[in-house]
Coordinates of C-alpha atoms in Angstrom, one line a residue:
X20 CA 106.8 101.4 70.3
X21 CA 104.7 99.6 73.1
X22 CA 107.7 98.9 75.4
X23 CA 109.1 102.4 75.1
X24 CA 105.5 103.9 75.5
X25 CA 104.9 102.1 78.8
X26 CA 108.3 103.3 80.4
X27 CA 108.6 106.8 79.1
X28 CA 105.2 107.9 80.3
X29 CA 106.0 107.5 83.9
X30 CA 109.1 109.6 83.6
X31 CA 106.8 111.9 81.6
X32 CA 104.2 112.3 84.8
X33 CA 105.6 115.0 86.7
X34 CA 105.9 117.2 83.6
X35 CA 102.8 117.0 82.4
X36 CA 101.2 117.2 85.9
X37 CA 102.5 120.7 86.1
X38 CA 101.5 121.5 82.4
X39 CA 98.2 120.4 82.5
X40 CA 97.4 121.5 86.1
X41 CA 96.1 118.3 87.3
X42 CA 95.9 116.4 90.4
X43 CA 97.2 113.0 91.3
X44 CA 93.4 111.2 90.5
X45 CA 94.3 113.1 86.8
X46 CA 97.7 111.3 86.7
X47 CA 96.5 108.0 88.0
X48 CA 94.0 108.3 84.8
X49 CA 96.7 108.7 82.1
X50 CA 98.4 105.2 83.3
X51 CA 95.1 103.6 84.2
X52 CA 93.4 104.2 81.0
X53 CA 96.3 102.9 78.7
X54 CA 96.6 99.8 81.3
X55 CA 92.9 99.0 81.4
X56 CA 92.2 98.8 77.8
X57 CA 95.2 97.2 76.8
X58 CA 94.9 94.3 80.0
X59 CA 91.3 93.7 79.0
X60 CA 91.7 93.3 75.3
X61 CA 95.1 92.0 75.0
X62 CA 93.5 88.4 74.6
X63 CA 90.8 89.2 71.9
X64 CA 93.3 91.3 70.2
X65 CA 95.6 87.8 69.9
X66 CA 92.3 85.8 68.8
X67 CA 91.3 88.6 66.0
X68 CA 94.7 88.2 64.5
X69 CA 94.3 84.5 64.2
X70 CA 91.1 85.0 62.5
X71 CA 91.4 87.7 60.2
X72 CA 95.2 87.8 59.6
X73 CA 98.0 88.3 61.8
X74 CA 100.3 91.2 59.9
X75 CA 96.7 92.9 59.2
X76 CA 95.8 93.4 63.0
X77 CA 99.4 94.2 63.4
X78 CA 99.1 97.1 61.0
X79 CA 95.9 98.0 62.5
X80 CA 97.3 98.1 65.9
X81 CA 100.2 100.3 64.8
X82 CA 97.9 102.7 63.2
X83 CA 95.7 102.6 66.1
X84 CA 98.8 103.1 68.4
X85 CA 100.4 106.0 66.4
X86 CA 97.3 108.0 65.6
X87 CA 96.3 108.2 69.3
X88 CA 100.1 109.1 70.0
X89 CA 99.7 112.0 67.9
X90 CA 96.3 112.7 69.7
X91 CA 98.2 112.5 73.3
X92 CA 100.9 114.8 72.1
X93 CA 98.3 117.7 71.2
X94 CA 96.1 117.1 74.0
X95 CA 95.1 120.6 75.9
X96 CA 93.8 119.1 78.8
X97 CA 94.2 116.1 81.2
X98 CA 90.5 114.7 79.6
X99 CA 91.8 114.9 76.1
X100 CA 94.8 113.1 77.1
X101 CA 93.0 110.2 78.8
X102 CA 90.6 109.7 76.2
X103 CA 94.0 109.5 73.5
X104 CA 95.9 107.0 75.9
X105 CA 92.6 105.1 75.9
X106 CA 92.3 104.6 72.5
X107 CA 96.5 104.0 72.5
X108 CA 95.7 100.9 74.7
X109 CA 93.4 99.7 72.3
X110 CA 96.0 99.7 69.7
X111 CA 98.5 98.3 71.7
X112 CA 96.2 95.2 72.7
X113 CA 96.4 94.4 68.7
X114 CA 99.9 95.2 68.4
X115 CA 101.3 93.1 71.3
X116 CA 100.7 89.8 70.5
X117 CA 100.3 89.9 67.0
X118 CA 104.0 90.3 67.2
X119 CA 104.7 87.6 68.9
X120 CA 102.1 85.3 67.2
X121 CA 103.7 86.7 63.4
X122 CA 107.3 85.4 64.9
X123 CA 105.7 81.9 65.8
X124 CA 104.0 81.8 62.4
X125 CA 107.0 82.6 60.4
X126 CA 109.6 80.3 61.8
X127 CA 109.9 76.4 62.3
X128 CA 110.2 74.3 65.9
X129 CA 114.1 74.7 65.5
X130 CA 114.6 78.4 65.0
X131 CA 111.5 79.6 66.9
X132 CA 113.2 79.9 70.3
X133 CA 116.2 81.7 68.6
X134 CA 113.7 84.4 67.1
X135 CA 111.5 84.8 70.3
X136 CA 115.0 85.2 72.0
X137 CA 116.0 87.8 69.6
X138 CA 112.8 89.7 69.9
X139 CA 112.9 89.7 73.8
X140 CA 116.3 91.0 73.7
X141 CA 115.2 94.1 71.3
X142 CA 112.3 94.5 73.9
X143 CA 115.1 94.6 76.7
X144 CA 117.0 97.2 74.9
X145 CA 114.0 99.2 74.3
X146 CA 113.1 99.2 77.9
X147 CA 116.2 100.5 79.0
X148 CA 116.8 102.9 76.4
X149 CA 113.4 104.3 76.4
X150 CA 113.2 105.8 79.7
X151 CA 116.8 107.5 79.0
X152 CA 115.4 109.1 75.9
X153 CA 112.0 110.0 77.0
X154 CA 113.6 111.4 80.0
X155 CA 115.7 113.7 78.0
X156 CA 113.0 114.8 75.4
X157 CA 111.2 115.8 78.3
X158 CA 113.8 118.0 80.1
X159 CA 115.3 119.5 76.5
X160 CA 112.1 119.6 74.7
X161 CA 108.7 118.9 76.1
X162 CA 106.4 116.0 77.9
X163 CA 104.7 115.8 74.6
X164 CA 107.5 114.4 72.3
X165 CA 107.5 111.4 74.7
X166 CA 104.5 110.7 72.4
X167 CA 105.4 112.6 69.1
X168 CA 108.6 110.0 69.0
X169 CA 106.0 106.9 68.1
X170 CA 105.0 108.3 64.9
X171 CA 108.5 108.1 62.9
X172 CA 108.8 104.5 64.6
X173 CA 105.4 103.7 63.4
X174 CA 106.2 105.1 59.7
X175 CA 109.2 102.6 59.8
X176 CA 107.0 99.4 61.1
X177 CA 104.5 100.2 58.7
X178 CA 107.0 100.5 55.6
X179 CA 108.8 97.2 57.0
X180 CA 105.8 95.3 57.4
X181 CA 104.1 95.8 54.1
X182 CA 107.4 94.5 52.2
X183 CA 108.9 91.7 54.7
X184 CA 105.9 90.3 56.7
X185 CA 103.6 87.7 54.8
X186 CA 100.3 87.3 56.0
X187 CA 99.4 84.5 58.0
X188 CA 95.9 82.9 59.7
X189 CA 95.1 80.1 61.9
X190 CA 92.8 77.9 60.1
X191 CA 91.2 76.7 63.0
X192 CA 90.6 79.9 64.7
X193 CA 87.0 79.9 66.2
X194 CA 84.5 83.0 67.2
X195 CA 85.7 85.8 69.2
X196 CA 84.3 85.7 72.8
X197 CA 82.8 89.3 72.3
X198 CA 80.6 89.2 75.4
X199 CA 83.6 87.9 77.4
X200 CA 85.2 91.3 76.3
X201 CA 82.5 93.4 76.9
X202 CA 81.9 92.2 80.8
X203 CA 85.7 92.1 81.3
X204 CA 86.3 95.4 80.1
X205 CA 83.2 96.9 82.0
X206 CA 83.8 95.1 84.8
X207 CA 87.6 96.1 85.1
X208 CA 86.7 99.8 83.9
X209 CA 84.0 100.0 86.8
X210 CA 86.0 98.8 89.8
X211 CA 89.1 100.9 88.7
X212 CA 87.0 104.0 88.4
X213 CA 85.1 103.7 91.8
X214 CA 88.6 103.4 93.3
X215 CA 90.5 106.4 91.6
X216 CA 87.3 108.6 91.9
X217 CA 87.0 107.7 95.7
X218 CA 89.8 109.8 96.4
X219 CA 88.0 113.0 95.0
X220 CA 84.5 112.5 95.2
X221 CA 84.1 110.1 98.2
X222 CA 83.3 106.5 98.8
X223 CA 79.4 107.5 99.5
X224 CA 79.3 109.7 95.9
X225 CA 76.6 107.9 93.9
X226 CA 79.4 107.4 90.9
X227 CA 81.7 105.9 93.3
X228 CA 78.9 103.3 94.4
X229 CA 77.4 102.9 91.6
X230 CA 80.8 101.9 89.5
X231 CA 81.9 100.0 92.0
X232 CA 78.7 97.9 92.2
X233 CA 78.3 97.4 88.5
X234 CA 82.2 96.7 88.0
X235 CA 81.9 93.5 90.6
X236 CA 78.9 92.6 88.9
X237 CA 80.0 92.2 85.6
X238 CA 83.4 90.8 86.9
X239 CA 81.4 88.2 88.4
X240 CA 79.5 87.8 85.1
X241 CA 82.4 87.3 83.1
X242 CA 83.2 84.1 85.0
X243 CA 79.8 82.6 84.4
X244 CA 80.3 83.9 80.5
X245 CA 83.6 82.2 80.3
X246 CA 82.1 79.0 81.7
X247 CA 79.2 78.9 79.1
X248 CA 80.3 80.3 75.8
X249 CA 81.9 77.8 73.2
X250 CA 85.1 79.9 72.8
X251 CA 86.0 81.7 75.7
X252 CA 88.7 84.1 76.1
X253 CA 89.6 82.7 79.1
X254 CA 89.3 79.1 79.3
X255 CA 88.8 78.5 83.0
X256 CA 89.5 74.9 82.6
X257 CA 93.2 76.1 82.7
X258 CA 93.0 77.1 86.0
X259 CA 92.3 73.3 87.1
X260 CA 96.1 73.1 86.7
X261 CA 97.0 74.0 90.6
X262 CA 100.9 75.1 88.8
X263 CA 98.8 77.5 86.3
X264 CA 97.0 78.9 89.1
X265 CA 100.0 79.7 91.5
X266 CA 101.7 81.2 88.1
X267 CA 98.8 83.7 87.8
X268 CA 98.4 84.6 91.9
X269 CA 102.2 84.9 92.1
X270 CA 102.2 87.4 88.6
X271 CA 99.3 89.3 90.1
X272 CA 101.2 90.0 93.6
X273 CA 104.6 90.7 92.3
X274 CA 103.1 92.8 89.1
X275 CA 101.1 94.9 91.5
X276 CA 104.4 95.6 93.4
X277 CA 106.0 96.3 90.6
X278 CA 103.3 98.7 88.8
X279 CA 102.8 100.8 91.8
X280 CA 106.3 101.1 92.1
X281 CA 107.1 102.7 88.9
X282 CA 104.2 104.9 89.0
X283 CA 105.4 107.0 92.3
X284 CA 109.3 106.3 92.0
X285 CA 109.6 109.0 89.0
X286 CA 107.7 111.7 91.3
X287 CA 109.9 110.8 94.3
X288 CA 113.1 111.5 92.1
X289 CA 111.9 114.7 90.3
X290 CA 109.5 116.3 92.7
X291 CA 111.1 115.6 95.9
X292 CA 114.6 114.8 95.3
X293 CA 115.1 117.5 92.5
X294 CA 116.4 114.8 89.8
X295 CA 116.1 115.6 86.1
X296 CA 114.1 114.0 83.8
X297 CA 116.7 112.3 82.1
X298 CA 118.7 111.0 85.2
X299 CA 115.4 109.7 86.5
X300 CA 115.0 107.9 83.3
X301 CA 118.5 106.4 83.6
X302 CA 117.7 105.5 87.2
X303 CA 116.3 101.8 86.7
X304 CA 118.9 101.0 84.0
X305 CA 120.8 98.4 86.9
X306 CA 117.3 96.9 87.1
X307 CA 116.6 96.7 83.6
X308 CA 120.1 95.3 82.7
X309 CA 120.5 92.9 85.3
X310 CA 117.2 91.3 84.1
X311 CA 118.5 91.1 80.5
X312 CA 122.0 89.6 81.2
X313 CA 120.8 86.9 83.7
X314 CA 117.6 85.8 81.8
X315 CA 119.6 82.9 80.5
X316 CA 121.4 81.7 83.6
X317 CA 118.0 81.9 85.7
X318 CA 116.0 80.2 82.8
X319 CA 118.7 77.4 83.5
X320 CA 117.7 77.3 87.4
X321 CA 114.4 75.5 86.4
X322 CA 116.4 72.7 84.7
X323 CA 118.9 72.4 88.0
X324 CA 116.1 73.1 90.8
X325 CA 112.6 73.3 89.3
X326 CA 110.4 76.1 89.1
X327 CA 109.2 76.2 93.0
X328 CA 112.9 77.2 94.4
X329 CA 113.9 80.1 92.4
X330 CA 110.1 81.6 92.4
X331 CA 110.5 81.8 96.3
X332 CA 113.9 82.9 96.6
X333 CA 113.1 85.5 93.7
X334 CA 110.3 87.3 95.5
X335 CA 111.8 87.2 98.8
X336 CA 114.9 89.2 97.3
X337 CA 112.4 91.3 95.5
X338 CA 111.3 92.2 99.0
X339 CA 114.3 93.1 100.4
X340 CA 114.6 95.5 97.9
X341 CA 111.6 97.2 98.3
X342 CA 112.6 97.4 102.0
X343 CA 116.0 99.1 100.7
X344 CA 113.6 101.5 99.0
X345 CA 111.9 102.4 102.0
X346 CA 114.6 103.5 103.9
X347 CA 116.2 107.0 101.9
X348 CA 114.9 110.4 103.2
X349 CA 114.8 113.9 101.4
X350 CA 118.0 115.0 99.7
X351 CA 119.7 111.6 99.3
X352 CA 122.4 110.7 96.6
X353 CA 121.5 108.1 94.2
X354 CA 124.7 106.0 94.6
X355 CA 124.5 105.5 98.3
X356 CA 120.8 105.5 98.6
X357 CA 119.2 104.3 95.3
X358 CA 121.8 102.1 93.1
X359 CA 122.1 99.5 95.9
X360 CA 117.9 99.2 96.0
X361 CA 118.0 98.9 92.4
X362 CA 120.7 95.8 91.9
X363 CA 118.9 93.9 94.8
X364 CA 115.3 94.6 93.3
X365 CA 116.9 93.7 89.7
X366 CA 118.6 90.5 90.9
X367 CA 115.6 89.2 92.4
X368 CA 113.6 89.8 89.1
X369 CA 116.1 88.3 87.3
X370 CA 115.8 85.0 89.3
X371 CA 111.9 85.2 89.1
X372 CA 110.9 86.2 85.4
X373 CA 112.0 83.3 83.2
X374 CA 111.6 80.4 85.5
X375 CA 107.6 81.9 86.2
X376 CA 107.6 82.0 82.3
X377 CA 109.0 78.7 81.9
X378 CA 106.1 77.3 85.0
X379 CA 102.9 79.4 82.8
X380 CA 104.2 77.7 79.7
X381 CA 104.9 74.4 81.1
X382 CA 101.6 74.1 83.2
X383 CA 99.0 73.3 80.4
X384 CA 99.0 71.3 77.3
X385 CA 101.4 72.6 74.5
X386 CA 98.4 73.4 72.2
X387 CA 97.2 75.5 74.7
X388 CA 100.3 77.3 76.0
X389 CA 99.8 80.6 73.8
X390 CA 96.6 81.1 75.4
X391 CA 98.1 80.4 78.8
X392 CA 100.9 83.0 77.7
X393 CA 98.3 85.4 76.8
X394 CA 96.3 85.1 80.3
X395 CA 99.4 85.6 82.3
X396 CA 100.5 88.8 80.1
X397 CA 96.8 90.2 81.1
X398 CA 97.1 89.1 84.7
X399 CA 100.3 91.1 84.7
X400 CA 98.8 94.1 83.0
X401 CA 95.7 94.2 85.4
X402 CA 97.9 93.9 88.4
X403 CA 99.2 97.3 87.5
X404 CA 96.1 98.6 87.0
X405 CA 94.7 97.6 90.4
X406 CA 97.8 98.5 92.3
X407 CA 97.8 102.3 90.7
X408 CA 94.2 102.6 91.8
X409 CA 94.1 100.8 95.3
X410 CA 97.6 102.0 96.6
X411 CA 97.2 105.6 94.8
X412 CA 94.5 105.8 97.3
X413 CA 96.3 104.6 100.3
X414 CA 99.3 107.3 99.2
X415 CA 96.8 110.3 99.3
X416 CA 95.6 109.3 102.6
X417 CA 99.1 109.1 104.0
X418 CA 100.3 111.9 102.5
X419 CA 97.2 114.2 103.8
X420 CA 97.6 112.8 107.3
X421 CA 101.2 113.4 107.6
X422 CA 101.2 116.9 106.2
X423 CA 98.1 117.7 108.1
X424 CA 100.1 116.7 110.9
X425 CA 103.4 118.5 109.9
X426 CA 101.2 122.2 109.3
X427 CA 99.1 122.0 112.6
X428 CA 100.3 124.4 115.5
X429 CA 102.5 126.2 112.9
X430 CA 102.1 129.9 112.8
X431 CA 101.1 130.3 109.0
X432 CA 99.1 133.3 107.6
X433 CA 95.4 132.9 107.8
X434 CA 93.9 130.5 105.0
X435 CA 97.2 129.0 104.0
X436 CA 96.6 125.8 105.8
X437 CA 93.2 125.6 104.1
X438 CA 94.7 126.1 100.7
X439 CA 97.2 123.3 101.3
X440 CA 94.5 121.1 102.6
X441 CA 92.2 121.7 99.2
X442 CA 95.1 120.8 97.1
X443 CA 96.6 117.6 98.9
X444 CA 95.6 115.3 96.1
X445 CA 98.3 116.9 93.7
X446 CA 100.8 114.9 96.2
X447 CA 104.0 116.6 95.7
X448 CA 102.8 118.4 92.6
X449 CA 101.5 120.9 95.3
X450 CA 103.0 124.2 94.9
X451 CA 102.7 126.6 98.2
X452 CA 100.5 129.7 97.2
X453 CA 102.7 133.0 95.8
X454 CA 103.6 136.0 97.8
X455 CA 104.5 134.3 101.0
X456 CA 107.8 135.1 103.4
X457 CA 110.7 133.0 101.7
X458 CA 110.8 131.1 105.0
X459 CA 107.2 130.3 105.0
X460 CA 107.3 128.8 101.6
X461 CA 110.4 126.6 102.4
X462 CA 108.7 125.4 105.5
X463 CA 105.9 124.4 103.3
X464 CA 107.4 123.1 100.8
X465 CA 109.9 120.9 103.2
X466 CA 106.5 119.5 105.0
X467 CA 105.1 118.7 101.3
X468 CA 108.4 116.5 100.6
X469 CA 108.2 115.0 104.3
X470 CA 104.9 114.1 103.8
X471 CA 105.5 112.5 100.3
X472 CA 108.6 110.4 101.3
X473 CA 106.4 109.1 104.5
X474 CA 103.5 107.8 101.9
X475 CA 106.1 106.3 99.6
X476 CA 107.7 104.4 102.5
X477 CA 104.8 102.8 103.8
X478 CA 103.6 102.2 99.6
X479 CA 107.3 100.3 99.6
X480 CA 106.7 98.2 102.5
X481 CA 103.3 97.1 100.9
X482 CA 105.3 96.0 97.9
X483 CA 107.3 94.1 99.7
X484 CA 104.4 92.3 101.6
X485 CA 102.7 91.6 98.0
X486 CA 106.4 90.1 96.7
X487 CA 106.3 88.0 100.2
X488 CA 103.0 86.7 99.3
X489 CA 104.4 86.1 96.1
X490 CA 106.7 83.7 97.7
X491 CA 104.2 82.4 99.7
X492 CA 102.2 81.6 97.0
X493 CA 105.3 79.7 95.3
X494 CA 105.9 78.2 98.6
X495 CA 102.4 76.4 99.0
X496 CA 101.4 76.1 95.6
X497 CA 104.0 74.9 93.3
X498 CA 104.7 71.1 93.3
X499 CA 108.3 70.2 94.1
X500 CA 110.6 69.2 91.3
X501 CA 110.0 65.5 90.2
X502 CA 112.4 63.2 88.6

């Protein structure tokens, strides 16, 4: 459910933008509301499972997720959808960590690795199948079915869980860090709100300035809270390990690049290149399949070379992949333009992911490996949230400047340029006004497509720079392999 939903929704974004008549800000909130609550609460979700029962919290998460999915499917406007997506993120924060903790509690040390490997395999399968199935549903039914699909899955999960999963708890579990949860959620939410709404309201608006100030203050307060509470959600002492700090900084840069890529790429294919949602959902299969089939091989690289070499080489290859995505223009074929870029990107990610996970787990004491893994997972989620908020602003500015340059000096009817400028925040979802001459309509559409591609190319180069920053972090901060 969680892995399908995280990939299907991006494919459905252009369709729901058209259906709900929203701007890129509304589309950003559809993604951000889910990621914000999942990233902020995923650590406390794991703690509650240890405290009150892993199966119980797992089922609570499934119930919340499924109910919110129904609300998403029936949403009649963007505000209702964003609220439902926020609740869905809360459900996922209980569901995702509980699934792995149930496996850890149900298997002994000898078989636990195989069980987690099986779990990882199924998540890879659903990550691959999800966009294709979701794209087909969006194309032949409605974007609403991207959410309704979770209901039969939830029913099956609840039935299987009640019959086959025993309850388990952690006898040594301590109190939940509610103050840390509160400051982290408000802080992250305030920063994201200010960044996203600045596109629509402007930086000087009281809501934007106030939310950014309050958010930053709460994030600073979060650090003070975690340094002083007895059971911190994020033990700051873990970051005394240079390798652990490097792993999370590398994760922040690399997953920020991936987060913004998967936000804008479906818009490029569907709204600019004219691909169907089914084809768009299948476009990323080379990346996913390479990561799946090469994960075992890349895990072995750590044994031979240590984590430093693959974590320098992998992000460098990822950066090359993003540069290749910056090359295609408008009206290009998939196999010549995008397939090679996905192969390079997938190969780079395959080299990076398993060594990164190994580095996280080995950089702290084994009794804190679960906490370390949870923190790294949260960093990856938050990286995507921040990237969509920050680089969304960059994309709108680039699109606007390119479109204005393209239309300036054209002999267009009075008021048309003003109409286009007032709706630039829709990006490639912007439709020319009706009633124009066919040549004028074609001119405006071509200008919109070219402006989007200009912004997309620049964002891809920023993604390449973020990947290079990941490689630099690995080169500088990760110690070489020891004997």
